[in-house]
Amino acid sequence: MKFNKEGRYHKLDAVIVGAGLAGLRAALEIAKTGKRVAIVTKVYPTRSHSGAAQGGIAAALGNVADDSLEMHMFDTIKGSDYLGDQDIIEFFVNEARKTVYELENMGVPFSRTEDGKINQRPFGGHQSPRACFSADITGHVLLHTLYEQCVRHKVLFFNEFQVFSLLIKNNIANGVVAWDIRHGGFHTFHAKAVLLATGGYGRAFEITSNAHANTGDSLALILENGLPLEDMEFVQFHPTGVYKHGILLSEACRGEGGYLTNGKGERFMENYAKDKMELAPRDVVSRSEQTEINQGRGIDGKDYVYLDMRHLGSKKILDRLPQVRELALNYLKVDMITDPVPIQPTAHYSMGGIPANINTEVILDAKGTVVRGLYAAGEAACLSLHGGNRLGTNSLQDAATFGRVAGQSISKFIAESPIEELSQNHLDNANGKVSALRDGKGKERHSEIREELQKNMTKLVGVFRKEEDMLKLKSIIKGLQERFKDVSIDDKGDVYNMDLFEAFEVGNLLEFSEVMVEGAIARKESRGAHFRTDFPKRDDEKWMKHTLAWKTKDGVKLDFSKEVVTYMDRFPPIERKY
């Protein structure tokens, strides 16, 4: 073994982990102030998962129909099943217009109306068309535009680096330790502030739209540092994943007028959301699909239904949805111009994550106590903007808006704060993790543990949940965690050691999955994406509150004292119908 235990050292004003939309937007904001900021990412920036977002970015511009900030706010609150913090949502919808026009001015090539305005399409749960889009590659063009701007403003990039350790001293974050995947060896990124913007964690599930990189690494680092995660039981399943693969066919398909049909050829959404039909929110549509499948009305009795686009015609499909058509062709050999596409619900988005306030500062308790110098934004964070369920196109807006907010907050913090000195043993934790995996003599294979976790997560804590299944899953995860202690890897090298990094990722999946399951067992109600067949009703009297969860030596500790912020006079909780 020849890896360098001392590593290389970088002194910065700020370090950002993750190069998706939130990380890039924050870095750009900081770089504009002349501060030294670096992005550390385990993939090349333009391969970040934000680029997979297809349908649009939400803002109440009103370019193709009447719309208002009040309507956007109400739709988001209702979509969250009233668990979203309404002060955060109000700020969000007010900033959304500014965000879209900023991106347009940076050069994002939005699709246009005939009179030259940014075009907007309908999306599930929105009363008005407010998804600003670029064909069906919206995330792609946003990501590339922001990356170009970051290069222009001399943001430092450390591409293909895996973060192994988050450094916190005296309740102040002061950097991260990461392994150079391409060349080997540790690098210490010593900074005044750290932003965690690592995206979602859908790879805990077998059928998921998430990229292979989405393994919740920063969530495991948060738990390791004795900090909590919030609302982890809320995981959104998208209705239109490619059958067996989970790869996403954008909600834009339904926004443009696509139908969902069952094995009898019926547009079954009429039975579940008569007013909104296919444009009901994702949690409602996914449950409807799964109900059809469970009751034997899938196509040919199998576990999928159809997305039917044929009536839209080839011109509209090729103009508005070219990438979606290509995905169906590549993975199913189905041309949506002539044939319906097999789809099924797929684990898609994480409403829960690292608890943070409106300034994106990470908090450590229900009182809102701040961890100084530590920030979170994008899907990795939980400001509780989305509550129990996210509306489509609010995610790109979340990442871009709160990426900018994070950049502003960090810029202010680093201008006023000295850098916290590193501990002498700051490399020990990261060294210990690498050594444990590379020196391990056990016979367990991390790939087998990952597959068993993913299979059981999809089966036992998926679209529908019940206590009996989740208690079984809790026991399975405990067993997998014990087996993981006996994992060994074959590759002992320094360079592109994917055996090492995949093993590390499996360990992370196991850590936060346990928290997710504990929260789901404890929340004895159905709300948003968390639907329990044994508690099928929403219970506002007992459960209008957030879940905070810590990992302790005695197991997962839960706290439900963080109340939901509501404007009861303006937006009181009502029954959620579509």
PDB file of N, CA and C in Angstrom, residues 510-543:
ATOM      1  N   LEU A 510     -26.279   2.598   3.579  1.00  0.00           N
ATOM      2  CA  LEU A 510     -26.767   1.875   4.752  1.00  0.00           C
ATOM      3  C   LEU A 510     -27.029   2.812   5.929  1.00  0.00           C
ATOM      4  N   GLU A 511     -26.196   3.847   6.068  1.00  0.00           N
ATOM      5  CA  GLU A 511     -26.332   4.757   7.202  1.00  0.00           C
ATOM      6  C   GLU A 511     -27.623   5.561   7.137  1.00  0.00           C
ATOM      7  N   PHE A 512     -27.895   6.227   6.027  1.00  0.00           N
ATOM      8  CA  PHE A 512     -29.086   7.080   5.995  1.00  0.00           C
ATOM      9  C   PHE A 512     -30.357   6.293   5.725  1.00  0.00           C
ATOM     10  N   SER A 513     -30.257   5.120   5.101  1.00  0.00           N
ATOM     11  CA  SER A 513     -31.457   4.310   4.871  1.00  0.00           C
ATOM     12  C   SER A 513     -32.092   3.894   6.190  1.00  0.00           C
ATOM     13  N   GLU A 514     -31.268   3.591   7.164  1.00  0.00           N
ATOM     14  CA  GLU A 514     -31.795   3.245   8.484  1.00  0.00           C
ATOM     15  C   GLU A 514     -32.608   4.402   9.057  1.00  0.00           C
ATOM     16  N   VAL A 515     -32.112   5.622   8.893  1.00  0.00           N
ATOM     17  CA  VAL A 515     -32.811   6.805   9.391  1.00  0.00           C
ATOM     18  C   VAL A 515     -34.143   6.985   8.665  1.00  0.00           C
ATOM     19  N   MET A 516     -34.122   6.769   7.350  1.00  0.00           N
ATOM     20  CA  MET A 516     -35.339   6.895   6.549  1.00  0.00           C
ATOM     21  C   MET A 516     -36.422   5.937   7.051  1.00  0.00           C
ATOM     22  N   VAL A 517     -36.034   4.699   7.293  1.00  0.00           N
ATOM     23  CA  VAL A 517     -36.995   3.681   7.722  1.00  0.00           C
ATOM     24  C   VAL A 517     -37.523   3.979   9.121  1.00  0.00           C
ATOM     25  N   GLU A 518     -36.670   4.406  10.026  1.00  0.00           N
ATOM     26  CA  GLU A 518     -37.111   4.735  11.390  1.00  0.00           C
ATOM     27  C   GLU A 518     -38.123   5.875  11.364  1.00  0.00           C
ATOM     28  N   GLY A 519     -37.866   6.896  10.545  1.00  0.00           N
ATOM     29  CA  GLY A 519     -38.811   8.003  10.446  1.00  0.00           C
ATOM     30  C   GLY A 519     -40.145   7.564   9.875  1.00  0.00           C
ATOM     31  N   ALA A 520     -40.102   6.664   8.891  1.00  0.00           N
ATOM     32  CA  ALA A 520     -41.330   6.180   8.261  1.00  0.00           C
ATOM     33  C   ALA A 520     -42.149   5.324   9.214  1.00  0.00           C
ATOM     34  N   ILE A 521     -41.477   4.550  10.054  1.00  0.00           N
ATOM     35  CA  ILE A 521     -42.183   3.751  11.056  1.00  0.00           C
ATOM     36  C   ILE A 521     -42.855   4.659  12.080  1.00  0.00           C
ATOM     37  N   ALA A 522     -42.136   5.689  12.494  1.00  0.00           N
ATOM     38  CA  ALA A 522     -42.641   6.567  13.548  1.00  0.00           C
ATOM     39  C   ALA A 522     -43.815   7.427  13.082  1.00  0.00           C
ATOM     40  N   ARG A 523     -43.799   7.876  11.806  1.00  0.00           N
ATOM     41  CA  ARG A 523     -44.852   8.779  11.318  1.00  0.00           C
ATOM     42  C   ARG A 523     -46.097   7.958  10.969  1.00  0.00           C
ATOM     43  N   LYS A 524     -47.016   7.904  11.908  1.00  0.00           N
ATOM     44  CA  LYS A 524     -48.197   7.061  11.770  1.00  0.00           C
ATOM     45  C   LYS A 524     -49.337   7.856  11.132  1.00  0.00           C
ATOM     46  N   GLU A 525     -49.143   8.187   9.896  1.00  0.00           N
ATOM     47  CA  GLU A 525     -50.126   8.878   9.075  1.00  0.00           C
ATOM     48  C   GLU A 525     -49.698   8.713   7.617  1.00  0.00           C
ATOM     49  N   SER A 526     -50.547   9.176   6.697  1.00  0.00           N
ATOM     50  CA  SER A 526     -50.169   9.289   5.289  1.00  0.00           C
ATOM     51  C   SER A 526     -50.176  10.758   4.918  1.00  0.00           C
ATOM     52  N   ARG A 527     -49.067  11.209   4.345  1.00  0.00           N
ATOM     53  CA  ARG A 527     -48.944  12.612   3.955  1.00  0.00           C
ATOM     54  C   ARG A 527     -47.987  12.684   2.772  1.00  0.00           C
ATOM     55  N   GLY A 528     -48.424  13.308   1.682  1.00  0.00           N
ATOM     56  CA  GLY A 528     -47.559  13.446   0.520  1.00  0.00           C
ATOM     57  C   GLY A 528     -47.075  12.099   0.019  1.00  0.00           C
ATOM     58  N   ALA A 529     -45.758  12.001  -0.175  1.00  0.00           N
ATOM     59  CA  ALA A 529     -45.168  10.778  -0.727  1.00  0.00           C
ATOM     60  C   ALA A 529     -45.074   9.652   0.291  1.00  0.00           C
ATOM     61  N   HIS A 530     -45.320   9.941   1.560  1.00  0.00           N
ATOM     62  CA  HIS A 530     -45.288   8.920   2.612  1.00  0.00           C
ATOM     63  C   HIS A 530     -46.715   8.403   2.794  1.00  0.00           C
ATOM     64  N   PHE A 531     -47.004   7.231   2.199  1.00  0.00           N
ATOM     65  CA  PHE A 531     -48.359   6.679   2.265  1.00  0.00           C
ATOM     66  C   PHE A 531     -48.335   5.323   2.957  1.00  0.00           C
ATOM     67  N   ARG A 532     -49.038   5.262   4.096  1.00  0.00           N
ATOM     68  CA  ARG A 532     -49.115   4.028   4.868  1.00  0.00           C
ATOM     69  C   ARG A 532     -50.503   3.408   4.725  1.00  0.00           C
ATOM     70  N   THR A 533     -50.543   2.174   4.280  1.00  0.00           N
ATOM     71  CA  THR A 533     -51.826   1.489   4.123  1.00  0.00           C
ATOM     72  C   THR A 533     -52.480   1.213   5.469  1.00  0.00           C
ATOM     73  N   ASP A 534     -51.669   1.171   6.558  1.00  0.00           N
ATOM     74  CA  ASP A 534     -52.228   0.947   7.888  1.00  0.00           C
ATOM     75  C   ASP A 534     -52.644   2.260   8.566  1.00  0.00           C
ATOM     76  N   PHE A 535     -52.227   3.397   8.034  1.00  0.00           N
ATOM     77  CA  PHE A 535     -52.662   4.716   8.501  1.00  0.00           C
ATOM     78  C   PHE A 535     -52.915   5.586   7.268  1.00  0.00           C
ATOM     79  N   PRO A 536     -54.013   5.344   6.539  1.00  0.00           N
ATOM     80  CA  PRO A 536     -54.186   5.946   5.213  1.00  0.00           C
ATOM     81  C   PRO A 536     -54.609   7.414   5.201  1.00  0.00           C
ATOM     82  N   LYS A 537     -54.857   8.009   6.365  1.00  0.00           N
ATOM     83  CA  LYS A 537     -55.306   9.395   6.428  1.00  0.00           C
ATOM     84  C   LYS A 537     -54.197  10.321   6.946  1.00  0.00           C
ATOM     85  N   ARG A 538     -54.263  11.565   6.507  1.00  0.00           N
ATOM     86  CA  ARG A 538     -53.384  12.609   7.055  1.00  0.00           C
ATOM     87  C   ARG A 538     -53.893  12.993   8.437  1.00  0.00           C
ATOM     88  N   ASP A 539     -52.976  13.188   9.379  1.00  0.00           N
ATOM     89  CA  ASP A 539     -53.353  13.504  10.760  1.00  0.00           C
ATOM     90  C   ASP A 539     -52.681  14.811  11.164  1.00  0.00           C
ATOM     91  N   ASP A 540     -53.367  15.937  10.899  1.00  0.00           N
ATOM     92  CA  ASP A 540     -52.778  17.246  11.203  1.00  0.00           C
ATOM     93  C   ASP A 540     -52.663  17.500  12.700  1.00  0.00           C
ATOM     94  N   GLU A 541     -53.546  16.906  13.474  1.00  0.00           N
ATOM     95  CA  GLU A 541     -53.518  17.145  14.915  1.00  0.00           C
ATOM     96  C   GLU A 541     -52.237  16.594  15.547  1.00  0.00           C
ATOM     97  N   LYS A 542     -51.800  15.411  15.085  1.00  0.00           N
ATOM     98  CA  LYS A 542     -50.627  14.776  15.689  1.00  0.00           C
ATOM     99  C   LYS A 542     -49.352  14.958  14.884  1.00  0.00           C
ATOM    100  N   TRP A 543     -49.457  15.153  13.567  1.00  0.00           N
ATOM    101  CA  TRP A 543     -48.265  15.033  12.730  1.00  0.00           C
ATOM    102  C   TRP A 543     -47.966  16.244  11.851  1.00  0.00           C
TER     103      TRP A 543
END
